[in-house]
PDB file of C-alpha atoms in Angstrom:
ATOM      1  CA  UNK A 399      60.378 145.258  51.816  1.00  0.00           C
ATOM      2  CA  UNK A 400      61.152 141.569  51.474  1.00  0.00           C
ATOM      3  CA  UNK A 401      62.188 139.813  48.302  1.00  0.00           C
ATOM      4  CA  UNK A 402      60.360 136.828  46.918  1.00  0.00           C
ATOM      5  CA  UNK A 403      61.894 133.365  47.298  1.00  0.00           C
ATOM      6  CA  UNK A 404      62.341 133.252  43.529  1.00  0.00           C
ATOM      7  CA  UNK A 405      64.631 136.286  43.728  1.00  0.00           C
ATOM      8  CA  UNK A 406      66.873 134.599  46.260  1.00  0.00           C
ATOM      9  CA  UNK A 407      66.966 131.366  44.269  1.00  0.00           C
ATOM     10  CA  UNK A 408      68.009 133.100  41.057  1.00  0.00           C
ATOM     11  CA  UNK A 409      70.867 135.089  42.525  1.00  0.00           C
ATOM     12  CA  UNK A 410      73.093 132.133  43.504  1.00  0.00           C
ATOM     13  CA  UNK A 411      72.366 130.481  40.163  1.00  0.00           C
ATOM     14  CA  UNK A 412      73.306 133.630  38.267  1.00  0.00           C
ATOM     15  CA  UNK A 413      76.463 134.010  40.346  1.00  0.00           C
ATOM     16  CA  UNK A 414      77.383 130.356  39.844  1.00  0.00           C
ATOM     17  CA  UNK A 415      76.853 130.658  36.077  1.00  0.00           C
ATOM     18  CA  UNK A 416      79.075 133.746  35.975  1.00  0.00           C
ATOM     19  CA  UNK A 417      81.762 132.061  38.115  1.00  0.00           C
ATOM     20  CA  UNK A 418      81.790 128.952  35.908  1.00  0.00           C
ATOM     21  CA  UNK A 419      82.060 131.248  32.887  1.00  0.00           C
ATOM     22  CA  UNK A 420      85.062 132.971  34.462  1.00  0.00           C
ATOM     23  CA  UNK A 421      86.729 129.598  35.062  1.00  0.00           C
ATOM     24  CA  UNK A 422      86.319 128.603  31.421  1.00  0.00           C
ATOM     25  CA  UNK A 423      87.320 132.063  30.181  1.00  0.00           C
ATOM     26  CA  UNK A 424      90.502 132.127  32.257  1.00  0.00           C
ATOM     27  CA  UNK A 425      91.413 128.500  31.520  1.00  0.00           C
ATOM     28  CA  UNK A 426      90.761 128.781  27.794  1.00  0.00           C
ATOM     29  CA  UNK A 427      92.704 132.072  27.653  1.00  0.00           C
ATOM     30  CA  UNK A 428      95.774 130.310  29.023  1.00  0.00           C
ATOM     31  CA  UNK A 429      95.419 127.486  26.487  1.00  0.00           C
ATOM     32  CA  UNK A 430      94.745 129.833  23.550  1.00  0.00           C
ATOM     33  CA  UNK A 431      97.710 131.992  24.593  1.00  0.00           C
ATOM     34  CA  UNK A 432      99.938 128.925  24.557  1.00  0.00           C
ATOM     35  CA  UNK A 433      98.561 128.056  21.118  1.00  0.00           C
ATOM     36  CA  UNK A 434      99.336 131.606  19.971  1.00  0.00           C
ATOM     37  CA  UNK A 435     102.886 131.331  21.299  1.00  0.00           C
ATOM     38  CA  UNK A 436     103.383 128.259  19.077  1.00  0.00           C
ATOM     39  CA  UNK A 437     102.467 130.242  15.926  1.00  0.00           C
ATOM     40  CA  UNK A 438     104.818 132.575  14.005  1.00  0.00           C
ATOM     41  CA  UNK A 439     103.265 135.512  15.897  1.00  0.00           C
ATOM     42  CA  UNK A 440     105.571 137.158  18.392  1.00  0.00           C
ATOM     43  CA  UNK A 441     104.535 137.940  21.979  1.00  0.00           C
ATOM     44  CA  UNK A 442     104.470 141.581  20.867  1.00  0.00           C
ATOM     45  CA  UNK A 443     101.857 140.691  18.228  1.00  0.00           C
ATOM     46  CA  UNK A 444      99.684 138.962  20.836  1.00  0.00           C
ATOM     47  CA  UNK A 445      99.945 141.954  23.179  1.00  0.00           C
ATOM     48  CA  UNK A 446      99.068 144.386  20.375  1.00  0.00           C
ATOM     49  CA  UNK A 447      96.002 142.307  19.452  1.00  0.00           C
ATOM     50  CA  UNK A 448      94.932 142.154  23.082  1.00  0.00           C
ATOM     51  CA  UNK A 449      95.075 145.908  23.593  1.00  0.00           C
ATOM     52  CA  UNK A 450      94.121 147.053  20.097  1.00  0.00           C
ATOM     53  CA  UNK A 451      90.972 144.973  19.649  1.00  0.00           C
ATOM     54  CA  UNK A 452      89.731 145.448  23.214  1.00  0.00           C
ATOM     55  CA  UNK A 453      90.321 149.225  22.945  1.00  0.00           C
ATOM     56  CA  UNK A 454      88.142 149.461  19.838  1.00  0.00           C
ATOM     57  CA  UNK A 455      85.277 147.759  21.683  1.00  0.00           C
ATOM     58  CA  UNK A 456      85.829 149.564  24.989  1.00  0.00           C
ATOM     59  CA  UNK A 457      86.197 153.077  23.544  1.00  0.00           C
ATOM     60  CA  UNK A 458      82.451 153.889  23.157  1.00  0.00           C
ATOM     61  CA  UNK A 459      81.751 152.456  26.634  1.00  0.00           C
ATOM     62  CA  UNK A 460      84.478 154.570  28.223  1.00  0.00           C
ATOM     63  CA  UNK A 461      83.457 157.717  26.330  1.00  0.00           C
ATOM     64  CA  UNK A 462      79.871 157.261  27.495  1.00  0.00           C
ATOM     65  CA  UNK A 463      80.603 156.674  31.205  1.00  0.00           C
ATOM     66  CA  UNK A 464      83.681 158.984  31.420  1.00  0.00           C
ATOM     67  CA  UNK A 465      85.377 157.017  34.242  1.00  0.00           C
ATOM     68  CA  UNK A 466      88.405 159.339  34.259  1.00  0.00           C
ATOM     69  CA  UNK A 467      86.389 161.973  36.115  1.00  0.00           C
ATOM     70  CA  UNK A 468      86.660 160.043  39.389  1.00  0.00           C
ATOM     71  CA  UNK A 469      90.191 158.705  39.018  1.00  0.00           C
ATOM     72  CA  UNK A 470      93.498 160.458  39.561  1.00  0.00           C
ATOM     73  CA  UNK A 471      96.342 160.224  37.053  1.00  0.00           C
ATOM     74  CA  UNK A 472      98.443 158.377  39.624  1.00  0.00           C
ATOM     75  CA  UNK A 473      95.828 155.645  39.940  1.00  0.00           C
ATOM     76  CA  UNK A 474      95.256 155.499  36.183  1.00  0.00           C
ATOM     77  CA  UNK A 475      98.955 154.950  35.517  1.00  0.00           C
ATOM     78  CA  UNK A 476      99.279 152.382  38.302  1.00  0.00           C
ATOM     79  CA  UNK A 477      96.385 150.231  37.093  1.00  0.00           C
ATOM     80  CA  UNK A 478      97.516 150.656  33.482  1.00  0.00           C
ATOM     81  CA  UNK A 479     101.027 149.439  34.302  1.00  0.00           C
ATOM     82  CA  UNK A 480      99.932 146.502  36.469  1.00  0.00           C
ATOM     83  CA  UNK A 481      97.739 145.233  33.613  1.00  0.00           C
ATOM     84  CA  UNK A 482     100.088 146.535  30.940  1.00  0.00           C
ATOM     85  CA  UNK A 483     102.634 145.177  28.465  1.00  0.00           C
ATOM     86  CA  UNK A 484     105.033 143.935  31.133  1.00  0.00           C
ATOM     87  CA  UNK A 485     102.312 141.675  32.562  1.00  0.00           C
ATOM     88  CA  UNK A 486     101.041 140.258  29.266  1.00  0.00           C
ATOM     89  CA  UNK A 487     104.504 139.952  27.702  1.00  0.00           C
ATOM     90  CA  UNK A 488     105.643 137.919  30.702  1.00  0.00           C
ATOM     91  CA  UNK A 489     102.689 135.617  30.071  1.00  0.00           C
ATOM     92  CA  UNK A 490     103.230 135.338  26.314  1.00  0.00           C
ATOM     93  CA  UNK A 491     107.014 134.890  26.547  1.00  0.00           C
ATOM     94  CA  UNK A 492     106.377 132.357  29.307  1.00  0.00           C
ATOM     95  CA  UNK A 493     104.217 130.343  26.937  1.00  0.00           C
ATOM     96  CA  UNK A 494     107.035 130.384  24.383  1.00  0.00           C
ATOM     97  CA  UNK A 495     109.050 128.434  26.948  1.00  0.00           C
ATOM     98  CA  UNK A 496     106.505 126.398  28.937  1.00  0.00           C
ATOM     99  CA  UNK A 497     103.284 124.413  28.333  1.00  0.00           C
ATOM    100  CA  UNK A 498      99.804 125.670  29.174  1.00  0.00           C
ATOM    101  CA  UNK A 499      99.484 123.547  32.329  1.00  0.00           C
ATOM    102  CA  UNK A 500     102.462 125.392  33.803  1.00  0.00           C
ATOM    103  CA  UNK A 501     100.595 128.674  33.419  1.00  0.00           C
ATOM    104  CA  UNK A 502      97.633 127.211  35.290  1.00  0.00           C
ATOM    105  CA  UNK A 503      99.849 126.103  38.171  1.00  0.00           C
ATOM    106  CA  UNK A 504     102.135 129.110  38.495  1.00  0.00           C
ATOM    107  CA  UNK A 505      99.708 131.893  37.549  1.00  0.00           C
ATOM    108  CA  UNK A 506      96.522 130.656  39.207  1.00  0.00           C
ATOM    109  CA  UNK A 507      97.646 127.980  41.651  1.00  0.00           C
ATOM    110  CA  UNK A 508     100.018 130.200  43.613  1.00  0.00           C
ATOM    111  CA  UNK A 509      97.764 133.266  43.349  1.00  0.00           C
ATOM    112  CA  UNK A 510      96.208 132.825  46.846  1.00  0.00           C
ATOM    113  CA  UNK A 511      99.639 132.527  48.478  1.00  0.00           C
ATOM    114  CA  UNK A 512     101.013 135.620  46.739  1.00  0.00           C
ATOM    115  CA  UNK A 513      97.883 137.592  47.676  1.00  0.00           C
ATOM    116  CA  UNK A 514      98.244 136.432  51.288  1.00  0.00           C
ATOM    117  CA  UNK A 515     101.911 137.476  51.400  1.00  0.00           C
ATOM    118  CA  UNK A 516     101.114 140.904  49.943  1.00  0.00           C
ATOM    119  CA  UNK A 517      98.378 141.420  52.528  1.00  0.00           C
ATOM    120  CA  UNK A 518     100.753 140.354  55.300  1.00  0.00           C
ATOM    121  CA  UNK A 519     103.785 142.424  54.291  1.00  0.00           C
ATOM    122  CA  UNK A 520     102.099 145.478  52.776  1.00  0.00           C
ATOM    123  CA  UNK A 521      98.783 145.763  54.620  1.00  0.00           C
ATOM    124  CA  UNK A 522      99.820 144.191  57.958  1.00  0.00           C
ATOM    125  CA  UNK A 523      97.087 141.541  57.738  1.00  0.00           C
ATOM    126  CA  UNK A 524      98.237 138.578  59.816  1.00  0.00           C
ATOM    127  CA  UNK A 525      97.245 135.258  58.232  1.00  0.00           C
ATOM    128  CA  UNK A 526      95.022 132.962  60.242  1.00  0.00           C
ATOM    129  CA  UNK A 527      95.931 129.398  61.136  1.00  0.00           C
ATOM    130  CA  UNK A 528      93.617 128.170  58.372  1.00  0.00           C
ATOM    131  CA  UNK A 529      95.400 130.348  55.828  1.00  0.00           C
ATOM    132  CA  UNK A 530      98.799 129.041  56.912  1.00  0.00           C
ATOM    133  CA  UNK A 531      97.633 125.423  56.672  1.00  0.00           C
ATOM    134  CA  UNK A 532      96.044 126.099  53.284  1.00  0.00           C
ATOM    135  CA  UNK A 533      99.271 127.718  52.057  1.00  0.00           C
ATOM    136  CA  UNK A 534     101.275 124.662  53.100  1.00  0.00           C
ATOM    137  CA  UNK A 535      98.807 122.387  51.298  1.00  0.00           C
ATOM    138  CA  UNK A 536      99.045 124.543  48.152  1.00  0.00           C
ATOM    139  CA  UNK A 537     102.850 124.481  48.292  1.00  0.00           C
ATOM    140  CA  UNK A 538     102.830 120.713  48.744  1.00  0.00           C
ATOM    141  CA  UNK A 539     100.513 120.379  45.751  1.00  0.00           C
ATOM    142  CA  UNK A 540     102.789 122.587  43.643  1.00  0.00           C
ATOM    143  CA  UNK A 541     105.864 120.566  44.694  1.00  0.00           C
ATOM    144  CA  UNK A 542     104.081 117.320  43.789  1.00  0.00           C
ATOM    145  CA  UNK A 543     103.050 118.722  40.422  1.00  0.00           C
ATOM    146  CA  UNK A 544     106.404 120.143  39.374  1.00  0.00           C
ATOM    147  CA  UNK A 545     108.300 117.201  40.885  1.00  0.00           C
ATOM    148  CA  UNK A 546     106.817 114.815  38.344  1.00  0.00           C
ATOM    149  CA  UNK A 547     109.392 114.130  35.632  1.00  0.00           C
ATOM    150  CA  UNK A 548     106.727 114.540  32.930  1.00  0.00           C
ATOM    151  CA  UNK A 549     106.062 118.108  34.103  1.00  0.00           C
ATOM    152  CA  UNK A 550     109.496 119.132  32.827  1.00  0.00           C
ATOM    153  CA  UNK A 551     110.102 121.914  35.347  1.00  0.00           C
ATOM    154  CA  UNK A 552     113.892 121.892  34.935  1.00  0.00           C
ATOM    155  CA  UNK A 553     113.477 122.392  31.185  1.00  0.00           C
ATOM    156  CA  UNK A 554     110.925 125.186  31.493  1.00  0.00           C
ATOM    157  CA  UNK A 555     111.866 126.996  34.688  1.00  0.00           C
ATOM    158  CA  UNK A 556     112.499 130.283  32.881  1.00  0.00           C
ATOM    159  CA  UNK A 557     108.944 130.359  31.524  1.00  0.00           C
ATOM    160  CA  UNK A 558     107.583 129.258  34.907  1.00  0.00           C
ATOM    161  CA  UNK A 559     109.440 132.111  36.606  1.00  0.00           C
ATOM    162  CA  UNK A 560     107.824 134.538  34.151  1.00  0.00           C
ATOM    163  CA  UNK A 561     104.400 133.162  35.121  1.00  0.00           C
ATOM    164  CA  UNK A 562     105.132 133.742  38.811  1.00  0.00           C
ATOM    165  CA  UNK A 563     106.186 137.370  38.203  1.00  0.00           C
ATOM    166  CA  UNK A 564     103.044 137.888  36.098  1.00  0.00           C
ATOM    167  CA  UNK A 565     100.965 136.456  38.943  1.00  0.00           C
ATOM    168  CA  UNK A 566     102.639 138.896  41.337  1.00  0.00           C
ATOM    169  CA  UNK A 567     101.676 141.845  39.120  1.00  0.00           C
ATOM    170  CA  UNK A 568      98.101 140.574  38.871  1.00  0.00           C
ATOM    171  CA  UNK A 569      97.899 140.175  42.652  1.00  0.00           C
ATOM    172  CA  UNK A 570      99.089 143.746  43.105  1.00  0.00           C
ATOM    173  CA  UNK A 571      96.348 144.841  40.717  1.00  0.00           C
ATOM    174  CA  UNK A 572      93.734 142.935  42.747  1.00  0.00           C
ATOM    175  CA  UNK A 573      94.897 144.609  45.947  1.00  0.00           C
ATOM    176  CA  UNK A 574      94.980 148.175  44.607  1.00  0.00           C
ATOM    177  CA  UNK A 575      91.675 147.745  42.753  1.00  0.00           C
ATOM    178  CA  UNK A 576      90.033 146.810  46.046  1.00  0.00           C
ATOM    179  CA  UNK A 577      91.824 149.504  48.012  1.00  0.00           C
ATOM    180  CA  UNK A 578      90.815 152.177  45.509  1.00  0.00           C
ATOM    181  CA  UNK A 579      87.412 150.678  44.640  1.00  0.00           C
ATOM    182  CA  UNK A 580      88.277 150.639  40.929  1.00  0.00           C
ATOM    183  CA  UNK A 581      85.159 150.305  38.761  1.00  0.00           C
ATOM    184  CA  UNK A 582      84.720 148.101  35.695  1.00  0.00           C
ATOM    185  CA  UNK A 583      84.750 151.071  33.320  1.00  0.00           C
ATOM    186  CA  UNK A 584      87.929 152.394  34.938  1.00  0.00           C
ATOM    187  CA  UNK A 585      89.569 149.005  34.384  1.00  0.00           C
ATOM    188  CA  UNK A 586      88.464 149.077  30.736  1.00  0.00           C
ATOM    189  CA  UNK A 587      89.918 152.546  30.339  1.00  0.00           C
ATOM    190  CA  UNK A 588      93.250 151.706  31.948  1.00  0.00           C
ATOM    191  CA  UNK A 589      93.824 148.144  30.777  1.00  0.00           C
ATOM    192  CA  UNK A 590      92.522 148.495  27.217  1.00  0.00           C
ATOM    193  CA  UNK A 591      92.537 152.082  25.973  1.00  0.00           C
ATOM    194  CA  UNK A 592      95.528 153.578  27.790  1.00  0.00           C
ATOM    195  CA  UNK A 593      97.669 150.522  27.075  1.00  0.00           C
ATOM    196  CA  UNK A 594      96.584 150.546  23.429  1.00  0.00           C
ATOM    197  CA  UNK A 595      97.532 154.215  23.107  1.00  0.00           C
ATOM    198  CA  UNK A 596     100.992 153.619  24.556  1.00  0.00           C
ATOM    199  CA  UNK A 597     101.886 150.136  23.277  1.00  0.00           C
ATOM    200  CA  UNK A 598     100.305 149.664  19.829  1.00  0.00           C
ATOM    201  CA  UNK A 599     102.264 152.521  18.131  1.00  0.00           C
ATOM    202  CA  UNK A 600     105.536 151.210  19.628  1.00  0.00           C
ATOM    203  CA  UNK A 601     104.705 147.708  18.357  1.00  0.00           C
ATOM    204  CA  UNK A 602     103.748 148.956  14.890  1.00  0.00           C
ATOM    205  CA  UNK A 603     106.902 151.003  14.294  1.00  0.00           C
ATOM    206  CA  UNK A 604     109.640 149.304  16.301  1.00  0.00           C
ATOM    207  CA  UNK A 605     108.886 145.712  17.431  1.00  0.00           C
ATOM    208  CA  UNK A 606     109.290 142.468  15.438  1.00  0.00           C
ATOM    209  CA  UNK A 607     106.142 140.862  14.049  1.00  0.00           C
ATOM    210  CA  UNK A 608     105.259 137.464  12.622  1.00  0.00           C
ATOM    211  CA  UNK A 609     101.700 138.246  11.569  1.00  0.00           C
ATOM    212  CA  UNK A 610     102.609 138.058   7.870  1.00  0.00           C
ATOM    213  CA  UNK A 611     103.606 134.391   8.316  1.00  0.00           C
ATOM    214  CA  UNK A 612     100.492 133.531  10.360  1.00  0.00           C
ATOM    215  CA  UNK A 613      97.478 131.756   8.860  1.00  0.00           C
ATOM    216  CA  UNK A 614      94.133 133.624   8.853  1.00  0.00           C
ATOM    217  CA  UNK A 615      92.670 131.060  11.284  1.00  0.00           C
ATOM    218  CA  UNK A 616      95.486 131.582  13.777  1.00  0.00           C
ATOM    219  CA  UNK A 617      95.297 135.347  13.446  1.00  0.00           C
ATOM    220  CA  UNK A 618      91.540 135.679  13.944  1.00  0.00           C
ATOM    221  CA  UNK A 619      91.502 133.211  16.833  1.00  0.00           C
ATOM    222  CA  UNK A 620      94.058 135.292  18.697  1.00  0.00           C
ATOM    223  CA  UNK A 621      92.563 138.659  17.647  1.00  0.00           C
ATOM    224  CA  UNK A 622      89.054 137.766  18.808  1.00  0.00           C
ATOM    225  CA  UNK A 623      90.064 135.825  21.890  1.00  0.00           C
ATOM    226  CA  UNK A 624      92.847 138.064  23.186  1.00  0.00           C
ATOM    227  CA  UNK A 625      90.915 141.231  22.412  1.00  0.00           C
ATOM    228  CA  UNK A 626      87.430 140.307  23.588  1.00  0.00           C
ATOM    229  CA  UNK A 627      87.292 137.341  25.931  1.00  0.00           C
ATOM    230  CA  UNK A 628      89.515 138.113  28.965  1.00  0.00           C
ATOM    231  CA  UNK A 629      89.308 141.927  28.966  1.00  0.00           C
ATOM    232  CA  UNK A 630      85.587 142.330  28.236  1.00  0.00           C
ATOM    233  CA  UNK A 631      83.575 139.157  28.843  1.00  0.00           C
ATOM    234  CA  UNK A 632      85.831 138.021  31.680  1.00  0.00           C
ATOM    235  CA  UNK A 633      85.561 141.374  33.418  1.00  0.00           C
ATOM    236  CA  UNK A 634      81.770 141.347  33.164  1.00  0.00           C
ATOM    237  CA  UNK A 635      81.451 137.778  34.467  1.00  0.00           C
ATOM    238  CA  UNK A 636      83.795 138.471  37.388  1.00  0.00           C
ATOM    239  CA  UNK A 637      81.664 141.473  38.384  1.00  0.00           C
ATOM    240  CA  UNK A 638      78.455 139.412  38.273  1.00  0.00           C
ATOM    241  CA  UNK A 639      79.995 136.502  40.173  1.00  0.00           C
ATOM    242  CA  UNK A 640      81.459 138.719  42.897  1.00  0.00           C
ATOM    243  CA  UNK A 641      78.151 140.571  43.296  1.00  0.00           C
ATOM    244  CA  UNK A 642      76.051 137.414  43.750  1.00  0.00           C
ATOM    245  CA  UNK A 643      78.536 135.004  45.360  1.00  0.00           C
ATOM    246  CA  UNK A 644      81.004 137.323  47.043  1.00  0.00           C
ATOM    247  CA  UNK A 645      84.791 137.323  46.585  1.00  0.00           C
ATOM    248  CA  UNK A 646      85.320 134.086  48.539  1.00  0.00           C
ATOM    249  CA  UNK A 647      82.687 132.189  46.608  1.00  0.00           C
ATOM    250  CA  UNK A 648      84.098 133.391  43.302  1.00  0.00           C
ATOM    251  CA  UNK A 649      87.637 132.488  44.349  1.00  0.00           C
ATOM    252  CA  UNK A 650      86.481 128.994  45.313  1.00  0.00           C
ATOM    253  CA  UNK A 651      85.267 128.384  41.775  1.00  0.00           C
ATOM    254  CA  UNK A 652      88.632 129.599  40.462  1.00  0.00           C
ATOM    255  CA  UNK A 653      90.297 126.729  42.320  1.00  0.00           C
ATOM    256  CA  UNK A 654      89.404 124.490  39.387  1.00  0.00           C
ATOM    257  CA  UNK A 655      91.445 126.498  36.871  1.00  0.00           C
ATOM    258  CA  UNK A 656      94.808 124.623  37.166  1.00  0.00           C
ATOM    259  CA  UNK A 657      93.171 121.235  36.650  1.00  0.00           C
ATOM    260  CA  UNK A 658      90.965 122.473  33.823  1.00  0.00           C
ATOM    261  CA  UNK A 659      93.936 124.066  32.049  1.00  0.00           C
ATOM    262  CA  UNK A 660      95.826 120.772  32.263  1.00  0.00           C
ATOM    263  CA  UNK A 661      92.818 118.926  30.815  1.00  0.00           C
ATOM    264  CA  UNK A 662      92.260 121.442  27.993  1.00  0.00           C
ATOM    265  CA  UNK A 663      95.941 121.490  27.096  1.00  0.00           C
ATOM    266  CA  UNK A 664      95.898 117.685  26.909  1.00  0.00           C
ATOM    267  CA  UNK A 665      92.846 117.710  24.624  1.00  0.00           C
ATOM    268  CA  UNK A 666      93.681 120.627  22.328  1.00  0.00           C
ATOM    269  CA  UNK A 667      97.471 120.927  22.475  1.00  0.00           C
ATOM    270  CA  UNK A 668      98.475 117.310  23.172  1.00  0.00           C
ATOM    271  CA  UNK A 669     100.510 118.393  26.227  1.00  0.00           C
ATOM    272  CA  UNK A 670     100.114 115.544  28.757  1.00  0.00           C
ATOM    273  CA  UNK A 671     101.311 115.478  32.351  1.00  0.00           C
ATOM    274  CA  UNK A 672     101.886 112.446  34.567  1.00  0.00           C
ATOM    275  CA  UNK A 673      99.834 110.848  37.335  1.00  0.00           C
ATOM    276  CA  UNK A 674     101.873 112.479  40.096  1.00  0.00           C
ATOM    277  CA  UNK A 675     101.193 115.889  38.562  1.00  0.00           C
ATOM    278  CA  UNK A 676      97.462 115.139  38.440  1.00  0.00           C
ATOM    279  CA  UNK A 677      97.613 114.143  42.127  1.00  0.00           C
ATOM    280  CA  UNK A 678      99.476 117.376  42.846  1.00  0.00           C
ATOM    281  CA  UNK A 679      96.798 119.385  41.042  1.00  0.00           C
ATOM    282  CA  UNK A 680      94.174 117.668  43.211  1.00  0.00           C
ATOM    283  CA  UNK A 681      96.057 118.594  46.403  1.00  0.00           C
ATOM    284  CA  UNK A 682      96.595 122.119  45.074  1.00  0.00           C
ATOM    285  CA  UNK A 683      92.853 122.489  44.437  1.00  0.00           C
ATOM    286  CA  UNK A 684      92.035 121.339  47.979  1.00  0.00           C
ATOM    287  CA  UNK A 685      94.418 123.950  49.369  1.00  0.00           C
ATOM    288  CA  UNK A 686      92.865 126.730  47.298  1.00  0.00           C
ATOM    289  CA  UNK A 687      89.368 125.679  48.400  1.00  0.00           C
ATOM    290  CA  UNK A 688      90.476 125.767  52.040  1.00  0.00           C
ATOM    291  CA  UNK A 689      92.100 129.170  51.526  1.00  0.00           C
ATOM    292  CA  UNK A 690      89.025 130.696  49.877  1.00  0.00           C
ATOM    293  CA  UNK A 691      86.107 129.077  51.670  1.00  0.00           C
ATOM    294  CA  UNK A 692      83.447 131.478  52.933  1.00  0.00           C
ATOM    295  CA  UNK A 693      84.630 133.671  55.734  1.00  0.00           C
ATOM    296  CA  UNK A 694      83.963 137.149  57.039  1.00  0.00           C
ATOM    297  CA  UNK A 695      86.005 139.445  54.769  1.00  0.00           C
ATOM    298  CA  UNK A 696      88.564 141.663  56.412  1.00  0.00           C
ATOM    299  CA  UNK A 697      88.801 145.271  55.243  1.00  0.00           C
ATOM    300  CA  UNK A 698      91.843 146.303  53.256  1.00  0.00           C
ATOM    301  CA  UNK A 699      93.179 149.334  55.036  1.00  0.00           C
ATOM    302  CA  UNK A 700      96.562 150.916  55.182  1.00  0.00           C
TER     303      UNK A 700
END
């Protein structure tokens, strides 16, 4: 049976819409997280809101699909930890120390290189010449960006280091989720519900909180955004984009995240960066596009 031309024309459009949505979701999450870090709320508050709110929404979905039936405890705990408090606290503490644009560069910009290194060292996947060239271009773009005096790397290096470690954890999650064929409902179960069960009680009884000093606007912005946007809407859009565009096509769209984060942080947080940094972001984007352009995917096998 053959599909109508209309079917083929809608699929790329749907995938492109989902990929653009992911770009805005990821970029705005970084900016909103930086805004949350500038409020009286502690990073522990932001993490509790992320897991608590998303768990309330995800619970009926998980109970209906019962994703634990096809997932071992070892895999549950691994995915839970890779997307758990250590990951998000690194991000939120990083934003206490560094502007939003730094998160875009060090969490998203270096993501392709970290993924490539993990595949090379862990899965014995030798990088191609194109990947090596793209990695060098990305590194050059990062050096240009952070080398600009207005970027303030030497004043924020501790936060930037936290972003890099968070990116490493996220890359490990991407690798194991592909190796184990982790489903969307399994991710919801592990990232939202299991982390809420383990972290929220610890936060409530033992960790410092600044919610009482936070304005209602600041609180609800973080509660709704942290709890709903990245964990639920972002996950759905990534699934749609990957299904209709493929992983490489989706990753190509994500190349725009560092530049968009810098623009949004300039508009909403008044955090400017210099011309050399903008040029570095342009070079960085070219490197990511070269790294992720359409190619025949290689299987992840151990």
